[in-house]
Amino acid sequence: MTRSEALIDVSLQVNRRPVRLQVDPRESLLDVLRERLDLTGTKKGCDHGQCGACTVHVDGRRVVSCLTPAVQADGRSVTTIEGVCGPGGRLHPLQQAFIDHDALQCGYCTPGQVMSGLACIAEGHCDNDAEIREYMSGNLCRCGAYVGIVAAIRETARNAETR
Ligand code: FES
Ligand code: FES
């Protein structure tokens, strides 16, 4: 079988835009986003499902895109960090809160942290800091910006409640 015979057609929405492409069944969603769609905001840390740097949303739920075959995204809606900001590139309140609370140092983990943080808020897992830490535990930060990350998520969740 040649490579082209093994390719599979997929249609998906990426950041609200329709995308059609052919993928190798072994290709990860992470590699398709970064290498083929030029959406390099999503980071490749471990490539083994252990660091959370590659977190994106598929149909609104967080997934580690390094362990998600791109074919599994067929017919689904994918949101990456590039799709989070508002009109004109206005930062999402959680992105702004990361800046306000010094929740990043090198910033490498930040896109994945923001995507997980958004899910954590949407899932209602922000009652207290311990709960936020528990539901963010799949996202590692080698710089140790955890205190700021928890503060940013806590503040954004509270502001969303009072809006
Ligand atoms: S790159 Fe996917 S979890 Fe680390
Ligand atoms: S800010 Fe550097 S890895 Fe998190």
mmCIF file of C-alpha atoms and ligand atoms in Angstrom:
data_model
loop_
_atom_site.group_PDB
_atom_site.id
_atom_site.type_symbol
_atom_site.label_atom_id
_atom_site.label_comp_id
_atom_site.label_asym_id
_atom_site.label_seq_id
_atom_site.Cartn_x
_atom_site.Cartn_y
_atom_site.Cartn_z
ATOM 1 C CA MET A 1 0.000 0.000 0.000
ATOM 2 C CA THR A 2 1.399 3.438 -0.874
ATOM 3 C CA ARG A 3 1.342 6.297 1.596
ATOM 4 C CA SER A 4 -1.343 8.168 -0.353
ATOM 5 C CA GLU A 5 -3.624 5.098 -0.269
ATOM 6 C CA ALA A 6 -3.286 5.014 3.501
ATOM 7 C CA LEU A 7 -4.325 8.632 3.992
ATOM 8 C CA ILE A 8 -7.744 9.387 5.436
ATOM 9 C CA ASP A 9 -9.934 12.398 4.614
ATOM 10 C CA VAL A 10 -10.962 14.416 7.642
ATOM 11 C CA SER A 11 -13.163 17.507 7.967
ATOM 12 C CA LEU A 12 -13.152 19.497 11.144
ATOM 13 C CA GLN A 13 -13.606 22.980 12.521
ATOM 14 C CA VAL A 14 -10.458 24.542 13.911
ATOM 15 C CA ASN A 15 -11.027 27.773 15.795
ATOM 16 C CA ARG A 16 -14.418 28.067 14.082
ATOM 17 C CA ARG A 17 -12.962 27.682 10.598
ATOM 18 C CA PRO A 18 -13.674 24.629 8.423
ATOM 19 C CA VAL A 19 -10.590 22.567 7.599
ATOM 20 C CA ARG A 20 -10.371 19.584 5.255
ATOM 21 C CA LEU A 21 -7.206 17.569 4.900
ATOM 22 C CA GLN A 22 -5.837 14.084 4.464
ATOM 23 C CA VAL A 23 -4.055 12.587 7.420
ATOM 24 C CA ASP A 24 -1.966 9.548 8.080
ATOM 25 C CA PRO A 25 -3.802 7.430 10.673
ATOM 26 C CA ARG A 26 -0.677 7.607 12.851
ATOM 27 C CA GLU A 27 -0.518 11.422 12.854
ATOM 28 C CA SER A 28 -1.338 13.135 16.135
ATOM 29 C CA LEU A 29 -3.698 16.079 16.334
ATOM 30 C CA LEU A 30 -0.785 18.025 17.838
ATOM 31 C CA ASP A 31 1.423 17.473 14.798
ATOM 32 C CA VAL A 32 -1.378 18.349 12.394
ATOM 33 C CA LEU A 33 -2.094 21.592 14.273
ATOM 34 C CA ARG A 34 1.538 22.633 14.525
ATOM 35 C CA GLU A 35 3.134 21.279 11.361
ATOM 36 C CA ARG A 36 0.320 21.450 8.842
ATOM 37 C CA LEU A 37 -2.000 24.211 10.048
ATOM 38 C CA ASP A 38 0.779 26.455 11.423
ATOM 39 C CA LEU A 39 -0.995 26.771 14.782
ATOM 40 C CA THR A 40 2.210 26.704 16.800
ATOM 41 C CA GLY A 41 0.681 28.206 19.940
ATOM 42 C CA THR A 42 -0.004 24.668 21.137
ATOM 43 C CA LYS A 43 3.285 23.355 22.487
ATOM 44 C CA LYS A 44 4.945 19.952 22.307
ATOM 45 C CA GLY A 45 6.553 19.181 25.649
ATOM 46 C CA CYS A 46 6.824 15.457 26.372
ATOM 47 C CA ASP A 47 4.820 14.070 23.398
ATOM 48 C CA HIS A 48 3.757 11.288 25.806
ATOM 49 C CA GLY A 49 0.649 12.631 27.545
ATOM 50 C CA GLN A 50 2.473 13.612 30.707
ATOM 51 C CA CYS A 51 2.962 17.391 30.706
ATOM 52 C CA GLY A 52 -0.258 18.974 29.361
ATOM 53 C CA ALA A 53 1.609 21.496 27.172
ATOM 54 C CA CYS A 54 -0.349 20.291 24.141
ATOM 55 C CA THR A 55 -3.836 20.684 25.697
ATOM 56 C CA VAL A 56 -6.578 21.786 23.291
ATOM 57 C CA HIS A 57 -10.366 21.485 23.388
ATOM 58 C CA VAL A 58 -12.227 18.993 21.202
ATOM 59 C CA ASP A 59 -15.984 19.659 21.237
ATOM 60 C CA GLY A 60 -15.375 21.790 24.327
ATOM 61 C CA ARG A 61 -13.541 19.111 26.318
ATOM 62 C CA ARG A 62 -9.829 19.261 27.061
ATOM 63 C CA VAL A 63 -7.601 16.636 25.495
ATOM 64 C CA VAL A 64 -3.857 16.147 25.263
ATOM 65 C CA SER A 65 -3.430 16.522 21.529
ATOM 66 C CA CYS A 66 -0.170 14.529 21.445
ATOM 67 C CA LEU A 67 -2.136 11.378 22.318
ATOM 68 C CA THR A 68 -5.160 12.206 20.155
ATOM 69 C CA PRO A 69 -5.019 10.780 16.642
ATOM 70 C CA ALA A 70 -5.956 13.510 14.149
ATOM 71 C CA VAL A 71 -8.518 11.134 12.596
ATOM 72 C CA GLN A 72 -10.436 11.222 15.874
ATOM 73 C CA ALA A 73 -11.100 14.920 15.298
ATOM 74 C CA ASP A 74 -13.056 14.178 12.128
ATOM 75 C CA GLY A 75 -16.399 15.997 12.293
ATOM 76 C CA ARG A 76 -15.471 17.720 15.543
ATOM 77 C CA SER A 77 -14.711 21.222 16.673
ATOM 78 C CA VAL A 78 -11.162 21.928 17.847
ATOM 79 C CA THR A 79 -10.144 25.037 19.775
ATOM 80 C CA THR A 80 -6.503 25.973 20.268
ATOM 81 C CA ILE A 81 -4.984 28.879 22.156
ATOM 82 C CA GLU A 82 -5.172 30.904 18.918
ATOM 83 C CA GLY A 83 -8.973 30.611 19.062
ATOM 84 C CA VAL A 84 -9.342 31.867 22.624
ATOM 85 C CA CYS A 85 -8.870 35.616 22.271
ATOM 86 C CA GLY A 86 -11.705 37.953 21.334
ATOM 87 C CA PRO A 87 -12.310 40.249 18.345
ATOM 88 C CA GLY A 88 -9.266 42.205 17.234
ATOM 89 C CA GLY A 89 -6.984 39.958 19.265
ATOM 90 C CA ARG A 90 -8.378 41.156 22.616
ATOM 91 C CA LEU A 91 -7.083 38.836 25.307
ATOM 92 C CA HIS A 92 -9.493 36.470 27.001
ATOM 93 C CA PRO A 93 -9.985 37.447 30.687
ATOM 94 C CA LEU A 94 -8.054 34.330 31.735
ATOM 95 C CA GLN A 95 -5.122 35.293 29.498
ATOM 96 C CA GLN A 96 -5.154 38.771 31.031
ATOM 97 C CA ALA A 97 -5.327 37.263 34.520
ATOM 98 C CA PHE A 98 -2.227 35.158 33.760
ATOM 99 C CA ILE A 99 -0.363 38.396 33.014
ATOM 100 C CA ASP A 100 -1.798 40.200 36.035
ATOM 101 C CA HIS A 101 -0.828 37.387 38.422
ATOM 102 C CA ASP A 102 2.626 36.627 36.987
ATOM 103 C CA ALA A 103 1.373 33.168 36.091
ATOM 104 C CA LEU A 104 4.106 32.587 33.552
ATOM 105 C CA GLN A 105 7.856 32.636 33.501
ATOM 106 C CA CYS A 106 9.245 31.033 30.350
ATOM 107 C CA GLY A 107 5.683 30.713 29.067
ATOM 108 C CA TYR A 108 6.189 27.333 27.457
ATOM 109 C CA CYS A 109 3.439 25.624 29.431
ATOM 110 C CA THR A 110 1.134 28.649 29.308
ATOM 111 C CA PRO A 111 -1.054 27.791 26.288
ATOM 112 C CA GLY A 112 -1.834 24.373 27.764
ATOM 113 C CA GLN A 113 -2.398 25.870 31.198
ATOM 114 C CA VAL A 114 -4.842 28.410 29.759
ATOM 115 C CA MET A 115 -6.753 25.726 27.822
ATOM 116 C CA SER A 116 -6.989 23.547 30.926
ATOM 117 C CA GLY A 117 -7.863 26.548 33.077
ATOM 118 C CA LEU A 118 -10.753 27.440 30.768
ATOM 119 C CA ALA A 119 -12.035 23.875 31.001
ATOM 120 C CA CYS A 120 -11.577 23.866 34.777
ATOM 121 C CA ILE A 121 -13.744 27.000 35.010
ATOM 122 C CA ALA A 122 -16.366 25.655 32.560
ATOM 123 C CA GLU A 123 -16.524 22.359 34.484
ATOM 124 C CA GLY A 124 -17.147 24.247 37.734
ATOM 125 C CA HIS A 125 -14.047 22.922 39.469
ATOM 126 C CA CYS A 126 -12.971 26.201 41.043
ATOM 127 C CA ASP A 127 -14.588 26.152 44.485
ATOM 128 C CA ASN A 128 -11.256 26.475 46.259
ATOM 129 C CA ASP A 129 -7.531 26.412 45.547
ATOM 130 C CA ALA A 130 -7.193 22.714 46.380
ATOM 131 C CA GLU A 131 -9.863 21.852 43.830
ATOM 132 C CA ILE A 132 -8.222 24.044 41.183
ATOM 133 C CA ARG A 133 -4.880 22.350 41.853
ATOM 134 C CA GLU A 134 -6.466 18.917 41.589
ATOM 135 C CA TYR A 135 -8.142 19.641 38.261
ATOM 136 C CA MET A 136 -5.028 21.358 36.879
ATOM 137 C CA SER A 137 -2.718 18.568 37.990
ATOM 138 C CA GLY A 138 -2.268 17.240 34.454
ATOM 139 C CA ASN A 139 -0.449 20.429 33.468
ATOM 140 C CA LEU A 140 3.155 20.739 34.564
ATOM 141 C CA CYS A 141 5.167 23.956 34.765
ATOM 142 C CA ARG A 142 8.893 23.482 35.021
ATOM 143 C CA CYS A 143 9.308 27.103 36.150
ATOM 144 C CA GLY A 144 6.991 26.690 39.127
ATOM 145 C CA ALA A 145 4.464 29.389 38.261
ATOM 146 C CA TYR A 146 1.724 27.395 39.983
ATOM 147 C CA VAL A 147 0.827 30.014 42.593
ATOM 148 C CA GLY A 148 0.098 32.612 39.919
ATOM 149 C CA ILE A 149 -1.739 30.085 37.736
ATOM 150 C CA VAL A 150 -4.109 29.141 40.570
ATOM 151 C CA ALA A 151 -4.671 32.825 41.397
ATOM 152 C CA ALA A 152 -5.466 33.640 37.755
ATOM 153 C CA ILE A 153 -7.972 30.796 37.459
ATOM 154 C CA ARG A 154 -9.568 31.612 40.829
ATOM 155 C CA GLU A 155 -10.028 35.280 39.904
ATOM 156 C CA THR A 156 -11.411 34.546 36.430
ATOM 157 C CA ALA A 157 -13.863 31.965 37.790
ATOM 158 C CA ARG A 158 -15.104 34.408 40.469
ATOM 159 C CA ASN A 159 -15.493 37.239 37.946
ATOM 160 C CA ALA A 160 -17.446 34.912 35.632
ATOM 161 C CA GLU A 161 -19.787 34.010 38.523
ATOM 162 C CA THR A 162 -20.523 37.627 39.360
ATOM 163 C CA ARG A 163 -21.054 38.749 35.771
HETATM 164 S S1 FES B 1 3.151 17.167 24.838
HETATM 165 FE FE1 FES B 1 1.227 16.252 25.146
HETATM 166 S S2 FES B 1 1.137 15.886 27.281
HETATM 167 FE FE2 FES B 1 3.148 16.579 26.937
HETATM 168 S S1 FES B 2 6.119 29.133 32.714
HETATM 169 FE FE1 FES B 2 7.780 27.913 32.110
HETATM 170 S S2 FES B 2 7.078 25.928 32.030
HETATM 171 FE FE2 FES B 2 5.501 27.071 32.906
#
